[in-house]
PDB file of C-alpha atoms in Angstrom:
ATOM      1  CA  GLY U  98      84.159 101.656 110.162  1.00  0.00           C
ATOM      2  CA  MET U  99      86.618  98.884 109.492  1.00  0.00           C
ATOM      3  CA  GLU U 100      85.196  96.484 112.115  1.00  0.00           C
ATOM      4  CA  SER U 101      81.702  96.473 110.613  1.00  0.00           C
ATOM      5  CA  VAL U 102      83.072  95.651 107.149  1.00  0.00           C
ATOM      6  CA  LEU U 103      85.048  92.705 108.482  1.00  0.00           C
ATOM      7  CA  LYS U 104      82.025  91.382 110.425  1.00  0.00           C
ATOM      8  CA  ASN U 105      80.072  91.049 107.158  1.00  0.00           C
ATOM      9  CA  TYR U 106      82.389  88.285 105.938  1.00  0.00           C
ATOM     10  CA  GLU U 107      81.489  84.810 107.176  1.00  0.00           C
ATOM     11  CA  GLN U 108      84.204  83.043 109.117  1.00  0.00           C
ATOM     12  CA  PRO U 109      84.057  79.309 109.874  1.00  0.00           C
ATOM     13  CA  SER U 110      83.506  78.789 113.606  1.00  0.00           C
ATOM     14  CA  ASN U 111      85.388  75.511 113.819  1.00  0.00           C
ATOM     15  CA  LYS U 112      88.848  76.596 112.611  1.00  0.00           C
ATOM     16  CA  ALA U 113      91.629  74.358 113.850  1.00  0.00           C
ATOM     17  CA  GLY U 114      94.340  75.435 111.430  1.00  0.00           C
ATOM     18  CA  LYS U 115      94.938  77.193 108.183  1.00  0.00           C
ATOM     19  CA  ILE U 116      95.445  75.530 104.826  1.00  0.00           C
ATOM     20  CA  VAL U 117      96.523  77.758 101.959  1.00  0.00           C
ATOM     21  CA  ASP U 118      94.965  76.300  98.830  1.00  0.00           C
ATOM     22  CA  SER U 119      94.880  79.409  96.672  1.00  0.00           C
ATOM     23  CA  TYR U 120      96.589  82.743  96.319  1.00  0.00           C
ATOM     24  CA  GLU U 121      93.408  84.697  97.032  1.00  0.00           C
ATOM     25  CA  TRP U 122      94.002  87.470  99.534  1.00  0.00           C
ATOM     26  CA  TYR U 123      92.343  90.668 100.692  1.00  0.00           C
ATOM     27  CA  LEU U 124      93.607  94.151 101.391  1.00  0.00           C
ATOM     28  CA  VAL U 125      91.526  96.238 103.787  1.00  0.00           C
ATOM     29  CA  THR U 126      92.354  99.904 103.756  1.00  0.00           C
ATOM     30  CA  SER U 127      90.921 103.208 104.819  1.00  0.00           C
ATOM     31  CA  LEU U 128      90.431 105.819 102.087  1.00  0.00           C
ATOM     32  CA  PRO U 129      89.382 109.472 102.354  1.00  0.00           C
ATOM     33  CA  ASN U 130      85.668 109.868 101.619  1.00  0.00           C
ATOM     34  CA  LYS U 131      86.494 112.426  98.897  1.00  0.00           C
ATOM     35  CA  ASP U 132      88.203 109.602  96.923  1.00  0.00           C
ATOM     36  CA  LEU U 133      85.148 107.294  97.054  1.00  0.00           C
ATOM     37  CA  GLU U 134      83.598 109.073  94.047  1.00  0.00           C
ATOM     38  CA  GLU U 135      86.343 107.587  91.872  1.00  0.00           C
ATOM     39  CA  ILE U 136      85.778 103.943  92.854  1.00  0.00           C
ATOM     40  CA  GLU U 137      82.972 101.400  92.623  1.00  0.00           C
ATOM     41  CA  ILE U 138      82.445  97.791  93.658  1.00  0.00           C
ATOM     42  CA  GLY U 139      83.732  95.435  90.973  1.00  0.00           C
ATOM     43  CA  GLN U 140      86.222  97.970  89.630  1.00  0.00           C
ATOM     44  CA  LYS U 141      89.611  96.583  88.636  1.00  0.00           C
ATOM     45  CA  VAL U 142      92.660  98.233  90.188  1.00  0.00           C
ATOM     46  CA  THR U 143      96.412  97.680  90.204  1.00  0.00           C
ATOM     47  CA  ILE U 144      98.233  97.373  93.496  1.00  0.00           C
ATOM     48  CA  SER U 145     101.932  98.016  93.776  1.00  0.00           C
ATOM     49  CA  VAL U 146     103.795  96.657  96.768  1.00  0.00           C
ATOM     50  CA  ASP U 147     106.897  98.501  97.917  1.00  0.00           C
ATOM     51  CA  GLU U 148     107.025 100.020  94.408  1.00  0.00           C
ATOM     52  CA  SER U 149     108.384  96.762  92.990  1.00  0.00           C
ATOM     53  CA  GLU U 150     105.588  94.176  92.691  1.00  0.00           C
ATOM     54  CA  PHE U 151     102.449  94.944  90.655  1.00  0.00           C
ATOM     55  CA  VAL U 152      99.291  92.827  90.791  1.00  0.00           C
ATOM     56  CA  SER U 153      95.759  93.194  89.484  1.00  0.00           C
ATOM     57  CA  ALA U 154      92.907  93.208  91.989  1.00  0.00           C
ATOM     58  CA  LYS U 155      89.221  94.078  92.319  1.00  0.00           C
ATOM     59  CA  ILE U 156      87.282  96.254  94.767  1.00  0.00           C
ATOM     60  CA  VAL U 157      84.794  93.960  96.532  1.00  0.00           C
ATOM     61  CA  ALA U 158      83.342  96.173  99.273  1.00  0.00           C
ATOM     62  CA  VAL U 159      83.124  99.823 100.267  1.00  0.00           C
ATOM     63  CA  ASN U 160      81.830 100.825 103.672  1.00  0.00           C
ATOM     64  CA  PRO U 161      81.168 104.581 103.724  1.00  0.00           C
ATOM     65  CA  ASP U 162      81.543 106.077 107.176  1.00  0.00           C
ATOM     66  CA  LYS U 163      80.396 109.351 108.680  1.00  0.00           C
ATOM     67  CA  THR U 164      84.002 110.201 109.513  1.00  0.00           C
ATOM     68  CA  ASP U 165      86.422 111.536 106.900  1.00  0.00           C
ATOM     69  CA  PHE U 166      87.558 108.000 105.988  1.00  0.00           C
ATOM     70  CA  SER U 167      85.824 104.805 104.855  1.00  0.00           C
ATOM     71  CA  ALA U 168      86.858 101.142 104.719  1.00  0.00           C
ATOM     72  CA  VAL U 169      87.541  99.561 101.327  1.00  0.00           C
ATOM     73  CA  ILE U 170      88.188  95.842 100.734  1.00  0.00           C
ATOM     74  CA  ILE U 171      90.193  94.779  97.702  1.00  0.00           C
ATOM     75  CA  ARG U 172      90.638  91.130  96.580  1.00  0.00           C
ATOM     76  CA  SER U 173      93.302  89.558  94.414  1.00  0.00           C
ATOM     77  CA  ASP U 174      94.196  86.034  93.378  1.00  0.00           C
ATOM     78  CA  ARG U 175      97.669  86.969  92.153  1.00  0.00           C
ATOM     79  CA  GLU U 176     100.605  85.683  94.149  1.00  0.00           C
ATOM     80  CA  LEU U 177     102.830  88.229  95.863  1.00  0.00           C
ATOM     81  CA  PRO U 178     106.135  86.434  96.400  1.00  0.00           C
ATOM     82  CA  GLY U 179     107.633  87.164  99.799  1.00  0.00           C
ATOM     83  CA  ILE U 180     104.708  89.215 101.133  1.00  0.00           C
ATOM     84  CA  TYR U 181     104.047  86.794 104.014  1.00  0.00           C
ATOM     85  CA  GLU U 182     107.581  87.217 105.344  1.00  0.00           C
ATOM     86  CA  LYS U 183     107.288  91.014 105.556  1.00  0.00           C
ATOM     87  CA  ARG U 184     106.311  92.658 108.792  1.00  0.00           C
ATOM     88  CA  THR U 185     105.058  95.761 106.986  1.00  0.00           C
ATOM     89  CA  ALA U 186     104.631  96.701 103.354  1.00  0.00           C
ATOM     90  CA  GLN U 187     103.871  99.900 101.499  1.00  0.00           C
ATOM     91  CA  PHE U 188     100.876  99.484  99.146  1.00  0.00           C
ATOM     92  CA  GLU U 189      99.811 101.868  96.412  1.00  0.00           C
ATOM     93  CA  ILE U 190      96.402 101.480  94.764  1.00  0.00           C
ATOM     94  CA  CYS U 191      96.107 102.665  91.164  1.00  0.00           C
ATOM     95  CA  ILE U 192      92.457 103.115  90.193  1.00  0.00           C
ATOM     96  CA  ALA U 193      93.100 104.462  86.696  1.00  0.00           C
ATOM     97  CA  GLU U 194      95.989 104.579  84.300  1.00  0.00           C
ATOM     98  CA  HIS U 195      96.328 106.995  81.428  1.00  0.00           C
ATOM     99  CA  THR U 196      98.903 106.704  78.689  1.00  0.00           C
ATOM    100  CA  GLY U 197      99.593 109.639  76.445  1.00  0.00           C
ATOM    101  CA  LEU U 198     101.600 112.799  76.032  1.00  0.00           C
ATOM    102  CA  TYR U 199     102.470 114.951  79.047  1.00  0.00           C
ATOM    103  CA  VAL U 200     101.549 118.599  78.421  1.00  0.00           C
ATOM    104  CA  PRO U 201     102.133 121.360  81.001  1.00  0.00           C
ATOM    105  CA  SER U 202      98.918 123.179  81.968  1.00  0.00           C
ATOM    106  CA  ALA U 203     100.445 126.512  80.975  1.00  0.00           C
ATOM    107  CA  ALA U 204     100.651 125.294  77.357  1.00  0.00           C
ATOM    108  CA  ILE U 205      96.946 124.451  76.874  1.00  0.00           C
ATOM    109  CA  ARG U 206      94.957 127.006  74.874  1.00  0.00           C
ATOM    110  CA  VAL U 207      91.549 127.204  73.168  1.00  0.00           C
ATOM    111  CA  GLN U 208      91.369 128.584  69.624  1.00  0.00           C
ATOM    112  CA  ASP U 209      88.125 128.720  67.639  1.00  0.00           C
ATOM    113  CA  GLY U 210      86.541 126.468  70.285  1.00  0.00           C
ATOM    114  CA  ILE U 211      89.253 123.804  69.825  1.00  0.00           C
ATOM    115  CA  THR U 212      91.550 122.774  72.690  1.00  0.00           C
ATOM    116  CA  GLY U 213      95.194 122.565  71.743  1.00  0.00           C
ATOM    117  CA  VAL U 214      98.737 123.818  72.151  1.00  0.00           C
ATOM    118  CA  TYR U 215     101.097 126.026  70.212  1.00  0.00           C
ATOM    119  CA  VAL U 216     104.221 124.362  68.847  1.00  0.00           C
ATOM    120  CA  MET U 217     107.326 125.568  67.049  1.00  0.00           C
ATOM    121  CA  ASN U 218     107.329 123.865  63.661  1.00  0.00           C
ATOM    122  CA  GLN U 219     110.384 122.979  61.545  1.00  0.00           C
ATOM    123  CA  SER U 220     110.257 126.419  59.855  1.00  0.00           C
ATOM    124  CA  ASN U 221     110.554 128.100  63.298  1.00  0.00           C
ATOM    125  CA  GLU U 222     106.970 129.311  62.994  1.00  0.00           C
ATOM    126  CA  THR U 223     104.316 129.070  65.682  1.00  0.00           C
ATOM    127  CA  GLU U 224     101.557 126.612  64.825  1.00  0.00           C
ATOM    128  CA  PHE U 225      98.402 125.594  66.758  1.00  0.00           C
ATOM    129  CA  LYS U 226      97.818 121.852  67.138  1.00  0.00           C
ATOM    130  CA  CYS U 227      94.664 120.248  68.589  1.00  0.00           C
ATOM    131  CA  VAL U 228      94.667 117.752  71.470  1.00  0.00           C
ATOM    132  CA  LYS U 229      92.253 115.360  73.168  1.00  0.00           C
ATOM    133  CA  ILE U 230      92.610 115.588  76.948  1.00  0.00           C
ATOM    134  CA  LEU U 231      92.536 112.241  78.788  1.00  0.00           C
ATOM    135  CA  MET U 232      93.424 113.425  82.292  1.00  0.00           C
ATOM    136  CA  GLU U 233      93.750 116.798  83.991  1.00  0.00           C
ATOM    137  CA  GLU U 234      95.897 117.675  86.992  1.00  0.00           C
ATOM    138  CA  PRO U 235      96.664 121.157  88.352  1.00  0.00           C
ATOM    139  CA  GLU U 236     100.143 121.293  86.780  1.00  0.00           C
ATOM    140  CA  TYR U 237      99.732 119.125  83.661  1.00  0.00           C
ATOM    141  CA  TYR U 238      97.455 117.280  81.275  1.00  0.00           C
ATOM    142  CA  ILE U 239      97.776 113.846  79.687  1.00  0.00           C
ATOM    143  CA  VAL U 240      96.594 114.037  76.077  1.00  0.00           C
ATOM    144  CA  GLN U 241      95.892 111.217  73.643  1.00  0.00           C
ATOM    145  CA  THR U 242      98.797 109.984  71.521  1.00  0.00           C
ATOM    146  CA  GLU U 243      98.138 109.687  67.779  1.00  0.00           C
ATOM    147  CA  TYR U 244      94.882 111.631  68.116  1.00  0.00           C
ATOM    148  CA  GLU U 245      92.786 111.876  64.970  1.00  0.00           C
ATOM    149  CA  PRO U 246      90.683 115.057  65.249  1.00  0.00           C
ATOM    150  CA  PRO U 247      87.094 115.312  64.011  1.00  0.00           C
ATOM    151  CA  GLU U 248      86.608 116.244  60.352  1.00  0.00           C
ATOM    152  CA  ASP U 249      85.371 119.738  61.247  1.00  0.00           C
ATOM    153  CA  CYS U 250      88.688 120.538  62.971  1.00  0.00           C
ATOM    154  CA  SER U 251      91.013 122.503  60.671  1.00  0.00           C
ATOM    155  CA  PHE U 252      94.079 122.037  62.918  1.00  0.00           C
ATOM    156  CA  ALA U 253      96.598 119.207  62.783  1.00  0.00           C
ATOM    157  CA  PRO U 254      96.894 117.061  65.930  1.00  0.00           C
ATOM    158  CA  LEU U 255      99.794 117.194  68.367  1.00  0.00           C
ATOM    159  CA  ARG U 256     102.388 114.488  67.676  1.00  0.00           C
ATOM    160  CA  THR U 257     105.014 112.880  69.896  1.00  0.00           C
ATOM    161  CA  TYR U 258     108.063 114.963  68.919  1.00  0.00           C
ATOM    162  CA  ASP U 259     106.376 118.354  68.487  1.00  0.00           C
ATOM    163  CA  ASN U 260     108.075 121.203  70.380  1.00  0.00           C
ATOM    164  CA  ILE U 261     105.344 122.549  72.678  1.00  0.00           C
ATOM    165  CA  LEU U 262     105.497 126.215  73.643  1.00  0.00           C
ATOM    166  CA  VAL U 263     104.731 126.832  77.322  1.00  0.00           C
ATOM    167  CA  ASN U 264     103.112 130.247  77.987  1.00  0.00           C
ATOM    168  CA  PRO U 265     103.245 131.209  74.298  1.00  0.00           C
ATOM    169  CA  GLU U 266     103.042 134.899  73.486  1.00  0.00           C
ATOM    170  CA  VAL U 267     100.306 134.376  70.930  1.00  0.00           C
ATOM    171  CA  SER U 268      96.910 136.059  71.022  1.00  0.00           C
ATOM    172  CA  ASP U 269      94.177 133.430  71.435  1.00  0.00           C
TER     173      ASP U 269
END
C-alpha cells in the first residue's frame, strides 16, 4: 500500500534540517481501484484545495494494491499560499475537465442514426438538432459547444440558447 510507495523514493540519510528551495511538493492519496482506469503516470491534473485554491499537478506514481484502494502520488511545483499553516485541508483532484452545453439525459434521442435533442424553435415547432457528446453521466451529458456536424448530417447543430425539450412526445 502507501508505505511501499513511499519507500521507493530515496531520502538522504544525513538530514540535519530542512531547507525549502523550491515550491515542489507531493500529495499522496488513496484512490479506489475502480478509478485507476481513468489515470496514468505523467497525466496532468488540477488540484483544488478547500475549494478555493487551484493548482496544476502531475501524477508521478501509482501503486495498485490487492485491496479496494491504491496509493497515488501527485507532484506540483505551484505554490499553495498558507497550506503549511493548515492542520488539515480538503483536496479535490480533477482528472478531466469538459466544457460545453449541459443536456439532461432524458432529452437525448437518436434519429436516423444521429444523436441529438429536440428543441422548440422560434415558430413554436419541434425541431431535431444534432449534438456531439463529450461526457456522459447518469443524469446528464456535456455536449460540444459550436459543434459543426459532418457533411452527411442533414440536421442543424444544437446552439447555446436553443430551448431543449426534456422527454419530448415525438416519435423517434
